[in-house]
Amino acid sequence: MANQRVSNTALGAAICRLIEQYQPENTRLFHDSMVKDLVGTPIRTLMQFKSMRNLTIQQMDAITPGIYGVQISRTRFIDDAVRDALSQGIEQVVILGAGFDTRPYRLTGIEHTRVFEVDLPSVQEDKKKKLHKHFGRLPEQVTFLPIDFDTQSLEAVFSGTPFDPASPAIFVWEGVTQYLSEEAVHRTLAFVGTSASGSILVFTYVLKSFIERRSDIPGTEKMMDMMAKRGSPWLFGLEPSSVASYLAPFHLRLTADVGSTEHQTRYFKSVRRKLVVSEVERIAQATVVRP
């Protein structure tokens, strides 16, 4: 994966989280007071203006409607999944393709766990500089592991680290799979599947029909062309009907698979917030079940 592309992807997701912080508290999906320190001063300053926040959302949704909505929905879903895992006693959190993820620094209770952030070295170095500036040091409970998912194995990367394969972990894999080859996806699932029984994987995926340009979702061609032009083509996708069978060979049992309809019901309708949520991307959650 190209360094600049991954950096841009991480920044885009962080900007969505920053914009959400200006939402009234009773309708805001999550609290992320730290994200402003990761996006940089120019963006942080611009996003203080409502007109710029609205323009940013409009530009996202001009490609395919609901991009902003699906980004913030997945943040909330995964926040809840991590909190639930911690409440169950899981003490290891692995963030695959961490980007500017702030969960290790804002979720209550996570400070008592061992966190592993896995990403490209260049993305990690930038983030570590910003974390050091924010905290005055790097948080002791977080281990940063550099990797290129397309060329390196997780087994090698985790070798010699404090990660305990005999202890359950929750693996977060957010906004990554569509950029990977199927071989790289298989390698990652195989690694997760060898972890302790009861471990949890929560990940996002793009619809295979969208990747293959068969979807009737508005903006399919525009989005696929744009990502290819940027040098970050979307390569991998799944269909909801096949997720369970796709995960099964890796000792992963599907426990949840949610998308636009579920997000609307859980997060928006109850507070009468009107927001388009794209059907392009879904979230799956699975548990490691070993014989």
PDB file of C-alpha atoms in Angstrom:
ATOM      1  CA  MET A   1       0.000   0.000   0.000  1.00  0.00           C
ATOM      2  CA  ALA A   2       1.331   3.407  -0.897  1.00  0.00           C
ATOM      3  CA  ASN A   3       2.342   5.555   2.064  1.00  0.00           C
ATOM      4  CA  GLN A   4       0.612   8.733   0.885  1.00  0.00           C
ATOM      5  CA  ARG A   5      -2.618   6.927   0.108  1.00  0.00           C
ATOM      6  CA  VAL A   6      -2.800   5.381   3.565  1.00  0.00           C
ATOM      7  CA  SER A   7      -2.027   8.738   5.165  1.00  0.00           C
ATOM      8  CA  ASN A   8      -4.790  10.423   3.164  1.00  0.00           C
ATOM      9  CA  THR A   9      -7.264   7.687   4.086  1.00  0.00           C
ATOM     10  CA  ALA A  10      -6.414   8.028   7.776  1.00  0.00           C
ATOM     11  CA  LEU A  11      -6.802  11.788   7.567  1.00  0.00           C
ATOM     12  CA  GLY A  12     -10.168  11.572   5.812  1.00  0.00           C
ATOM     13  CA  ALA A  13     -11.596   9.319   8.521  1.00  0.00           C
ATOM     14  CA  ALA A  14     -10.209  11.604  11.227  1.00  0.00           C
ATOM     15  CA  ILE A  15     -11.800  14.665   9.620  1.00  0.00           C
ATOM     16  CA  CYS A  16     -15.191  12.936   9.746  1.00  0.00           C
ATOM     17  CA  ARG A  17     -14.729  12.284  13.453  1.00  0.00           C
ATOM     18  CA  LEU A  18     -13.705  15.894  14.011  1.00  0.00           C
ATOM     19  CA  ILE A  19     -16.791  17.227  12.206  1.00  0.00           C
ATOM     20  CA  GLU A  20     -19.009  15.003  14.347  1.00  0.00           C
ATOM     21  CA  GLN A  21     -17.697  16.712  17.494  1.00  0.00           C
ATOM     22  CA  TYR A  22     -19.617  19.863  16.486  1.00  0.00           C
ATOM     23  CA  GLN A  23     -22.894  17.961  16.518  1.00  0.00           C
ATOM     24  CA  PRO A  24     -25.136  18.745  19.546  1.00  0.00           C
ATOM     25  CA  GLU A  25     -24.319  16.417  22.411  1.00  0.00           C
ATOM     26  CA  ASN A  26     -27.723  14.742  22.432  1.00  0.00           C
ATOM     27  CA  THR A  27     -27.337  13.622  18.805  1.00  0.00           C
ATOM     28  CA  ARG A  28     -23.543  13.200  18.606  1.00  0.00           C
ATOM     29  CA  LEU A  29     -22.600   9.574  17.966  1.00  0.00           C
ATOM     30  CA  PHE A  30     -19.366   9.615  19.958  1.00  0.00           C
ATOM     31  CA  HIS A  31     -16.941  11.859  21.804  1.00  0.00           C
ATOM     32  CA  ASP A  32     -13.427  12.275  20.443  1.00  0.00           C
ATOM     33  CA  SER A  33     -11.734  15.256  22.036  1.00  0.00           C
ATOM     34  CA  MET A  34      -8.320  14.147  20.833  1.00  0.00           C
ATOM     35  CA  VAL A  35      -8.865  13.924  17.073  1.00  0.00           C
ATOM     36  CA  LYS A  36      -8.351  17.674  16.635  1.00  0.00           C
ATOM     37  CA  ASP A  37      -4.715  17.241  17.649  1.00  0.00           C
ATOM     38  CA  LEU A  38      -4.117  14.593  14.978  1.00  0.00           C
ATOM     39  CA  VAL A  39      -5.528  16.358  11.910  1.00  0.00           C
ATOM     40  CA  GLY A  40      -3.167  19.339  12.100  1.00  0.00           C
ATOM     41  CA  THR A  41      -3.675  23.052  12.717  1.00  0.00           C
ATOM     42  CA  PRO A  42      -4.915  24.131   9.230  1.00  0.00           C
ATOM     43  CA  ILE A  43      -7.713  21.550   9.121  1.00  0.00           C
ATOM     44  CA  ARG A  44      -8.578  22.045  12.775  1.00  0.00           C
ATOM     45  CA  THR A  45      -8.937  25.778  12.144  1.00  0.00           C
ATOM     46  CA  LEU A  46     -11.052  25.363   9.001  1.00  0.00           C
ATOM     47  CA  MET A  47     -13.410  22.904  10.649  1.00  0.00           C
ATOM     48  CA  GLN A  48     -14.302  25.488  13.283  1.00  0.00           C
ATOM     49  CA  PHE A  49     -16.464  27.117  10.618  1.00  0.00           C
ATOM     50  CA  LYS A  50     -19.845  25.526  10.001  1.00  0.00           C
ATOM     51  CA  SER A  51     -19.699  26.465   6.321  1.00  0.00           C
ATOM     52  CA  MET A  52     -16.465  24.485   5.903  1.00  0.00           C
ATOM     53  CA  ARG A  53     -17.864  21.475   7.753  1.00  0.00           C
ATOM     54  CA  ASN A  54     -20.957  21.482   5.556  1.00  0.00           C
ATOM     55  CA  LEU A  55     -18.869  21.898   2.414  1.00  0.00           C
ATOM     56  CA  THR A  56     -16.643  18.960   3.406  1.00  0.00           C
ATOM     57  CA  ILE A  57     -19.653  16.685   3.897  1.00  0.00           C
ATOM     58  CA  GLN A  58     -21.179  17.877   0.610  1.00  0.00           C
ATOM     59  CA  GLN A  59     -17.953  17.116  -1.249  1.00  0.00           C
ATOM     60  CA  MET A  60     -17.849  13.608   0.214  1.00  0.00           C
ATOM     61  CA  ASP A  61     -21.472  12.905  -0.604  1.00  0.00           C
ATOM     62  CA  ALA A  62     -21.106  14.315  -4.121  1.00  0.00           C
ATOM     63  CA  ILE A  63     -19.053  11.223  -4.959  1.00  0.00           C
ATOM     64  CA  THR A  64     -21.603   8.781  -3.584  1.00  0.00           C
ATOM     65  CA  PRO A  65     -24.292   9.792  -1.088  1.00  0.00           C
ATOM     66  CA  GLY A  66     -23.818   8.889   2.567  1.00  0.00           C
ATOM     67  CA  ILE A  67     -20.033   8.620   2.856  1.00  0.00           C
ATOM     68  CA  TYR A  68     -19.930  10.859   5.919  1.00  0.00           C
ATOM     69  CA  GLY A  69     -22.843   8.988   7.490  1.00  0.00           C
ATOM     70  CA  VAL A  70     -21.267   5.575   7.075  1.00  0.00           C
ATOM     71  CA  GLN A  71     -17.910   6.796   8.431  1.00  0.00           C
ATOM     72  CA  ILE A  72     -19.326   8.094  11.700  1.00  0.00           C
ATOM     73  CA  SER A  73     -21.679   5.112  12.061  1.00  0.00           C
ATOM     74  CA  ARG A  74     -18.819   2.659  11.843  1.00  0.00           C
ATOM     75  CA  THR A  75     -16.890   4.646  14.457  1.00  0.00           C
ATOM     76  CA  ARG A  76     -19.792   4.328  16.895  1.00  0.00           C
ATOM     77  CA  PHE A  77     -20.374   0.632  16.180  1.00  0.00           C
ATOM     78  CA  ILE A  78     -16.705  -0.245  16.695  1.00  0.00           C
ATOM     79  CA  ASP A  79     -16.466   1.926  19.816  1.00  0.00           C
ATOM     80  CA  ASP A  80     -19.330  -0.095  21.293  1.00  0.00           C
ATOM     81  CA  ALA A  81     -17.755  -3.390  20.197  1.00  0.00           C
ATOM     82  CA  VAL A  82     -14.474  -2.531  21.919  1.00  0.00           C
ATOM     83  CA  ARG A  83     -16.259  -1.414  25.090  1.00  0.00           C
ATOM     84  CA  ASP A  84     -18.249  -4.649  25.141  1.00  0.00           C
ATOM     85  CA  ALA A  85     -15.066  -6.692  24.706  1.00  0.00           C
ATOM     86  CA  LEU A  86     -13.385  -4.876  27.578  1.00  0.00           C
ATOM     87  CA  SER A  87     -16.434  -5.451  29.782  1.00  0.00           C
ATOM     88  CA  GLN A  88     -16.119  -9.174  29.030  1.00  0.00           C
ATOM     89  CA  GLY A  89     -12.586  -9.148  30.392  1.00  0.00           C
ATOM     90  CA  ILE A  90     -10.592  -9.028  27.155  1.00  0.00           C
ATOM     91  CA  GLU A  91      -7.277  -7.350  27.909  1.00  0.00           C
ATOM     92  CA  GLN A  92      -5.637  -7.108  24.469  1.00  0.00           C
ATOM     93  CA  VAL A  93      -6.719  -4.714  21.699  1.00  0.00           C
ATOM     94  CA  VAL A  94      -5.162  -4.997  18.247  1.00  0.00           C
ATOM     95  CA  ILE A  95      -5.859  -2.223  15.738  1.00  0.00           C
ATOM     96  CA  LEU A  96      -4.958  -3.336  12.226  1.00  0.00           C
ATOM     97  CA  GLY A  97      -4.298  -0.359   9.959  1.00  0.00           C
ATOM     98  CA  ALA A  98      -4.661   2.002  12.924  1.00  0.00           C
ATOM     99  CA  GLY A  99      -4.205   5.264  11.046  1.00  0.00           C
ATOM    100  CA  PHE A 100      -5.352   8.109  13.312  1.00  0.00           C
ATOM    101  CA  ASP A 101      -7.538   5.855  15.472  1.00  0.00           C
ATOM    102  CA  THR A 102      -7.932   7.482  18.900  1.00  0.00           C
ATOM    103  CA  ARG A 103      -9.685   4.647  20.757  1.00  0.00           C
ATOM    104  CA  PRO A 104      -6.565   3.721  22.786  1.00  0.00           C
ATOM    105  CA  TYR A 105      -6.581   7.261  24.181  1.00  0.00           C
ATOM    106  CA  ARG A 106     -10.264   8.018  24.720  1.00  0.00           C
ATOM    107  CA  LEU A 107     -12.252   4.864  25.568  1.00  0.00           C
ATOM    108  CA  THR A 108     -12.758   4.394  29.296  1.00  0.00           C
ATOM    109  CA  GLY A 109     -10.991   1.319  30.655  1.00  0.00           C
ATOM    110  CA  ILE A 110      -8.761   0.742  27.652  1.00  0.00           C
ATOM    111  CA  GLU A 111      -5.845   2.256  29.579  1.00  0.00           C
ATOM    112  CA  HIS A 112      -5.749  -0.958  31.625  1.00  0.00           C
ATOM    113  CA  THR A 113      -5.269  -3.154  28.548  1.00  0.00           C
ATOM    114  CA  ARG A 114      -2.385  -3.848  26.221  1.00  0.00           C
ATOM    115  CA  VAL A 115      -2.972  -2.119  22.871  1.00  0.00           C
ATOM    116  CA  PHE A 116      -1.164  -2.895  19.613  1.00  0.00           C
ATOM    117  CA  GLU A 117      -1.362  -0.382  16.768  1.00  0.00           C
ATOM    118  CA  VAL A 118      -0.352  -1.925  13.447  1.00  0.00           C
ATOM    119  CA  ASP A 119       0.274   0.268  10.399  1.00  0.00           C
ATOM    120  CA  LEU A 120       2.800   1.543   7.888  1.00  0.00           C
ATOM    121  CA  PRO A 121       5.951   3.012   9.485  1.00  0.00           C
ATOM    122  CA  SER A 122       5.458   6.451   7.908  1.00  0.00           C
ATOM    123  CA  VAL A 123       1.891   6.744   9.216  1.00  0.00           C
ATOM    124  CA  GLN A 124       2.966   5.603  12.665  1.00  0.00           C
ATOM    125  CA  GLU A 125       5.875   8.026  12.887  1.00  0.00           C
ATOM    126  CA  ASP A 126       3.612  10.959  12.077  1.00  0.00           C
ATOM    127  CA  LYS A 127       1.066   9.811  14.642  1.00  0.00           C
ATOM    128  CA  LYS A 128       3.657   9.179  17.335  1.00  0.00           C
ATOM    129  CA  LYS A 129       4.996  12.720  16.956  1.00  0.00           C
ATOM    130  CA  LYS A 130       1.490  14.103  17.459  1.00  0.00           C
ATOM    131  CA  LEU A 131       0.812  11.801  20.409  1.00  0.00           C
ATOM    132  CA  HIS A 132       4.059  12.841  22.042  1.00  0.00           C
ATOM    133  CA  LYS A 133       3.142  16.484  21.582  1.00  0.00           C
ATOM    134  CA  HIS A 134      -0.310  15.878  23.080  1.00  0.00           C
ATOM    135  CA  PHE A 135       0.734  13.767  26.083  1.00  0.00           C
ATOM    136  CA  GLY A 136       4.361  14.803  26.490  1.00  0.00           C
ATOM    137  CA  ARG A 137       5.235  11.126  26.039  1.00  0.00           C
ATOM    138  CA  LEU A 138       3.973   7.995  24.283  1.00  0.00           C
ATOM    139  CA  PRO A 139       1.364   6.061  26.280  1.00  0.00           C
ATOM    140  CA  GLU A 140       3.038   3.062  27.884  1.00  0.00           C
ATOM    141  CA  GLN A 141       0.200   0.606  27.211  1.00  0.00           C
ATOM    142  CA  VAL A 142       0.436   1.040  23.427  1.00  0.00           C
ATOM    143  CA  THR A 143       2.880  -0.933  21.281  1.00  0.00           C
ATOM    144  CA  PHE A 144       3.406   0.361  17.734  1.00  0.00           C
ATOM    145  CA  LEU A 145       4.118  -2.352  15.169  1.00  0.00           C
ATOM    146  CA  PRO A 146       5.087  -1.276  11.626  1.00  0.00           C
ATOM    147  CA  ILE A 147       3.789  -3.384   8.733  1.00  0.00           C
ATOM    148  CA  ASP A 148       2.829  -3.439   5.086  1.00  0.00           C
ATOM    149  CA  PHE A 149      -0.143  -5.818   4.932  1.00  0.00           C
ATOM    150  CA  ASP A 150       0.519  -6.631   1.280  1.00  0.00           C
ATOM    151  CA  THR A 151       4.083  -7.820   1.811  1.00  0.00           C
ATOM    152  CA  GLN A 152       4.592  -8.758   5.474  1.00  0.00           C
ATOM    153  CA  SER A 153       3.043 -11.356   7.751  1.00  0.00           C
ATOM    154  CA  LEU A 154       1.428 -10.543  11.057  1.00  0.00           C
ATOM    155  CA  GLU A 155       3.117 -13.590  12.575  1.00  0.00           C
ATOM    156  CA  ALA A 156       6.524 -12.033  11.915  1.00  0.00           C
ATOM    157  CA  VAL A 157       5.448  -8.581  13.056  1.00  0.00           C
ATOM    158  CA  PHE A 158       4.040  -9.841  16.374  1.00  0.00           C
ATOM    159  CA  SER A 159       6.964 -12.156  17.078  1.00  0.00           C
ATOM    160  CA  GLY A 160       8.835 -11.075  20.199  1.00  0.00           C
ATOM    161  CA  THR A 161       6.180  -8.556  21.275  1.00  0.00           C
ATOM    162  CA  PRO A 162       4.119  -8.563  24.501  1.00  0.00           C
ATOM    163  CA  PHE A 163       1.131  -9.960  22.574  1.00  0.00           C
ATOM    164  CA  ASP A 164      -0.102 -13.157  24.213  1.00  0.00           C
ATOM    165  CA  PRO A 165      -1.674 -15.541  21.654  1.00  0.00           C
ATOM    166  CA  ALA A 166      -3.073 -17.643  24.503  1.00  0.00           C
ATOM    167  CA  SER A 167      -5.155 -14.734  25.792  1.00  0.00           C
ATOM    168  CA  PRO A 168      -8.273 -13.481  23.953  1.00  0.00           C
ATOM    169  CA  ALA A 169      -8.004 -10.210  22.059  1.00  0.00           C
ATOM    170  CA  ILE A 170     -10.253  -7.923  20.062  1.00  0.00           C
ATOM    171  CA  PHE A 171      -8.994  -7.110  16.584  1.00  0.00           C
ATOM    172  CA  VAL A 172     -10.210  -3.884  14.948  1.00  0.00           C
ATOM    173  CA  TRP A 173      -9.803  -3.722  11.160  1.00  0.00           C
ATOM    174  CA  GLU A 174     -11.518  -0.528  10.057  1.00  0.00           C
ATOM    175  CA  GLY A 175     -11.516   0.943   6.558  1.00  0.00           C
ATOM    176  CA  VAL A 176      -8.716  -1.304   5.317  1.00  0.00           C
ATOM    177  CA  THR A 177      -9.909  -4.451   3.538  1.00  0.00           C
ATOM    178  CA  GLN A 178     -10.999  -2.783   0.289  1.00  0.00           C
ATOM    179  CA  TYR A 179      -7.424  -1.662  -0.374  1.00  0.00           C
ATOM    180  CA  LEU A 180      -5.909  -5.132   0.002  1.00  0.00           C
ATOM    181  CA  SER A 181      -5.420  -8.064  -2.295  1.00  0.00           C
ATOM    182  CA  GLU A 182      -7.482 -11.128  -1.457  1.00  0.00           C
ATOM    183  CA  GLU A 183      -4.243 -12.892  -0.533  1.00  0.00           C
ATOM    184  CA  ALA A 184      -3.469 -10.198   2.051  1.00  0.00           C
ATOM    185  CA  VAL A 185      -7.009 -10.477   3.443  1.00  0.00           C
ATOM    186  CA  HIS A 186      -6.595 -14.254   3.752  1.00  0.00           C
ATOM    187  CA  ARG A 187      -3.282 -13.874   5.581  1.00  0.00           C
ATOM    188  CA  THR A 188      -4.816 -11.483   8.075  1.00  0.00           C
ATOM    189  CA  LEU A 189      -7.861 -13.666   8.719  1.00  0.00           C
ATOM    190  CA  ALA A 190      -5.603 -16.684   9.144  1.00  0.00           C
ATOM    191  CA  PHE A 191      -3.587 -14.860  11.793  1.00  0.00           C
ATOM    192  CA  VAL A 192      -6.681 -13.721  13.670  1.00  0.00           C
ATOM    193  CA  GLY A 193      -8.093 -17.238  13.458  1.00  0.00           C
ATOM    194  CA  THR A 194      -5.075 -18.651  15.307  1.00  0.00           C
ATOM    195  CA  SER A 195      -5.659 -16.382  18.305  1.00  0.00           C
ATOM    196  CA  ALA A 196      -7.250 -17.619  21.513  1.00  0.00           C
ATOM    197  CA  SER A 197     -10.798 -18.908  21.436  1.00  0.00           C
ATOM    198  CA  GLY A 198     -13.181 -16.100  22.331  1.00  0.00           C
ATOM    199  CA  SER A 199     -11.148 -13.485  20.517  1.00  0.00           C
ATOM    200  CA  ILE A 200     -13.201 -11.000  18.494  1.00  0.00           C
ATOM    201  CA  LEU A 201     -12.715  -9.516  15.047  1.00  0.00           C
ATOM    202  CA  VAL A 202     -14.663  -6.442  13.956  1.00  0.00           C
ATOM    203  CA  PHE A 203     -13.996  -5.207  10.436  1.00  0.00           C
ATOM    204  CA  THR A 204     -15.467  -3.171   7.611  1.00  0.00           C
ATOM    205  CA  TYR A 205     -15.934  -4.337   4.059  1.00  0.00           C
ATOM    206  CA  VAL A 206     -17.127  -2.819   0.802  1.00  0.00           C
ATOM    207  CA  LEU A 207     -19.801  -4.602  -1.221  1.00  0.00           C
ATOM    208  CA  LYS A 208     -18.314  -6.868  -3.862  1.00  0.00           C
ATOM    209  CA  SER A 209     -20.902  -5.674  -6.372  1.00  0.00           C
ATOM    210  CA  PHE A 210     -19.580  -2.149  -5.881  1.00  0.00           C
ATOM    211  CA  ILE A 211     -15.969  -3.260  -6.372  1.00  0.00           C
ATOM    212  CA  GLU A 212     -16.981  -5.081  -9.547  1.00  0.00           C
ATOM    213  CA  ARG A 213     -19.028  -2.074 -10.748  1.00  0.00           C
ATOM    214  CA  ARG A 214     -22.255  -4.094 -10.806  1.00  0.00           C
ATOM    215  CA  SER A 215     -23.960  -2.081  -8.084  1.00  0.00           C
ATOM    216  CA  ASP A 216     -26.915   0.216  -8.656  1.00  0.00           C
ATOM    217  CA  ILE A 217     -25.764   2.432  -5.766  1.00  0.00           C
ATOM    218  CA  PRO A 218     -25.419   6.011  -7.105  1.00  0.00           C
ATOM    219  CA  GLY A 219     -21.830   7.052  -7.765  1.00  0.00           C
ATOM    220  CA  THR A 220     -20.386   3.566  -8.199  1.00  0.00           C
ATOM    221  CA  GLU A 221     -18.401   4.397 -11.325  1.00  0.00           C
ATOM    222  CA  LYS A 222     -17.359   7.811 -10.004  1.00  0.00           C
ATOM    223  CA  MET A 223     -16.035   6.413  -6.721  1.00  0.00           C
ATOM    224  CA  MET A 224     -14.165   3.518  -8.314  1.00  0.00           C
ATOM    225  CA  ASP A 225     -12.627   5.772 -10.967  1.00  0.00           C
ATOM    226  CA  MET A 226     -11.613   8.366  -8.396  1.00  0.00           C
ATOM    227  CA  MET A 227      -9.892   5.843  -6.115  1.00  0.00           C
ATOM    228  CA  ALA A 228      -8.025   4.313  -9.060  1.00  0.00           C
ATOM    229  CA  LYS A 229      -6.940   7.758 -10.262  1.00  0.00           C
ATOM    230  CA  ARG A 230      -5.581   8.544  -6.801  1.00  0.00           C
ATOM    231  CA  GLY A 231      -3.454   5.419  -6.930  1.00  0.00           C
ATOM    232  CA  SER A 232      -5.493   3.688  -4.248  1.00  0.00           C
ATOM    233  CA  PRO A 233      -7.855   1.354  -6.114  1.00  0.00           C
ATOM    234  CA  TRP A 234     -10.459  -0.612  -4.227  1.00  0.00           C
ATOM    235  CA  LEU A 235      -9.648  -4.271  -4.783  1.00  0.00           C
ATOM    236  CA  PHE A 236     -11.488  -6.473  -2.326  1.00  0.00           C
ATOM    237  CA  GLY A 237     -15.141  -6.808  -1.420  1.00  0.00           C
ATOM    238  CA  LEU A 238     -17.700  -9.210   0.017  1.00  0.00           C
ATOM    239  CA  GLU A 239     -21.434  -9.718  -0.176  1.00  0.00           C
ATOM    240  CA  PRO A 240     -23.483 -10.047   3.033  1.00  0.00           C
ATOM    241  CA  SER A 241     -24.819 -13.433   1.944  1.00  0.00           C
ATOM    242  CA  SER A 242     -21.300 -14.891   1.785  1.00  0.00           C
ATOM    243  CA  VAL A 243     -19.566 -13.339   4.795  1.00  0.00           C
ATOM    244  CA  ALA A 244     -20.282 -16.198   7.208  1.00  0.00           C
ATOM    245  CA  SER A 245     -19.011 -18.870   4.826  1.00  0.00           C
ATOM    246  CA  TYR A 246     -15.996 -16.732   3.902  1.00  0.00           C
ATOM    247  CA  LEU A 247     -14.935 -16.464   7.555  1.00  0.00           C
ATOM    248  CA  ALA A 248     -15.652 -20.046   8.582  1.00  0.00           C
ATOM    249  CA  PRO A 249     -12.406 -21.634   7.249  1.00  0.00           C
ATOM    250  CA  PHE A 250     -10.463 -19.256   9.500  1.00  0.00           C
ATOM    251  CA  HIS A 251     -12.241 -20.464  12.688  1.00  0.00           C
ATOM    252  CA  LEU A 252     -14.316 -17.281  12.737  1.00  0.00           C
ATOM    253  CA  ARG A 253     -18.042 -17.411  13.490  1.00  0.00           C
ATOM    254  CA  LEU A 254     -20.037 -14.423  12.263  1.00  0.00           C
ATOM    255  CA  THR A 255     -22.010 -12.751  15.068  1.00  0.00           C
ATOM    256  CA  ALA A 256     -23.065  -9.475  13.414  1.00  0.00           C
ATOM    257  CA  ASP A 257     -23.215  -7.938   9.949  1.00  0.00           C
ATOM    258  CA  VAL A 258     -24.701  -4.450   9.818  1.00  0.00           C
ATOM    259  CA  GLY A 259     -25.110  -1.649   7.311  1.00  0.00           C
ATOM    260  CA  SER A 260     -27.149   1.407   6.460  1.00  0.00           C
ATOM    261  CA  THR A 261     -30.524   0.103   7.660  1.00  0.00           C
ATOM    262  CA  GLU A 262     -29.193  -0.932  11.065  1.00  0.00           C
ATOM    263  CA  HIS A 263     -27.247   2.314  11.496  1.00  0.00           C
ATOM    264  CA  GLN A 264     -30.345   4.379  10.791  1.00  0.00           C
ATOM    265  CA  THR A 265     -32.360   2.419  13.351  1.00  0.00           C
ATOM    266  CA  ARG A 266     -29.713   2.410  16.061  1.00  0.00           C
ATOM    267  CA  TYR A 267     -28.234   5.865  15.794  1.00  0.00           C
ATOM    268  CA  PHE A 268     -30.405   8.334  13.917  1.00  0.00           C
ATOM    269  CA  LYS A 269     -34.139   7.625  13.912  1.00  0.00           C
ATOM    270  CA  SER A 270     -34.446   7.605  17.704  1.00  0.00           C
ATOM    271  CA  VAL A 271     -33.029  11.147  17.929  1.00  0.00           C
ATOM    272  CA  ARG A 272     -34.778  12.310  14.739  1.00  0.00           C
ATOM    273  CA  ARG A 273     -31.490  13.064  13.036  1.00  0.00           C
ATOM    274  CA  LYS A 274     -31.719  12.999   9.270  1.00  0.00           C
ATOM    275  CA  LEU A 275     -28.516  11.786   7.667  1.00  0.00           C
ATOM    276  CA  VAL A 276     -27.889   9.665   4.595  1.00  0.00           C
ATOM    277  CA  VAL A 277     -25.827   6.543   5.328  1.00  0.00           C
ATOM    278  CA  SER A 278     -24.228   4.834   2.335  1.00  0.00           C
ATOM    279  CA  GLU A 279     -24.873   1.160   1.645  1.00  0.00           C
ATOM    280  CA  VAL A 280     -21.404   0.819   0.092  1.00  0.00           C
ATOM    281  CA  GLU A 281     -19.703  -0.301   3.296  1.00  0.00           C
ATOM    282  CA  ARG A 282     -20.801  -2.698   6.030  1.00  0.00           C
ATOM    283  CA  ILE A 283     -19.386  -3.893   9.345  1.00  0.00           C
ATOM    284  CA  ALA A 284     -18.951  -7.524  10.307  1.00  0.00           C
ATOM    285  CA  GLN A 285     -18.147  -8.945  13.728  1.00  0.00           C
ATOM    286  CA  ALA A 286     -16.955 -12.478  14.370  1.00  0.00           C
ATOM    287  CA  THR A 287     -15.697 -14.624  17.233  1.00  0.00           C
ATOM    288  CA  VAL A 288     -12.813 -17.057  17.132  1.00  0.00           C
ATOM    289  CA  VAL A 289     -14.130 -20.545  17.779  1.00  0.00           C
ATOM    290  CA  ARG A 290     -11.495 -23.234  18.000  1.00  0.00           C
ATOM    291  CA  PRO A 291     -12.083 -26.990  18.323  1.00  0.00           C
TER     292      PRO A 291
END
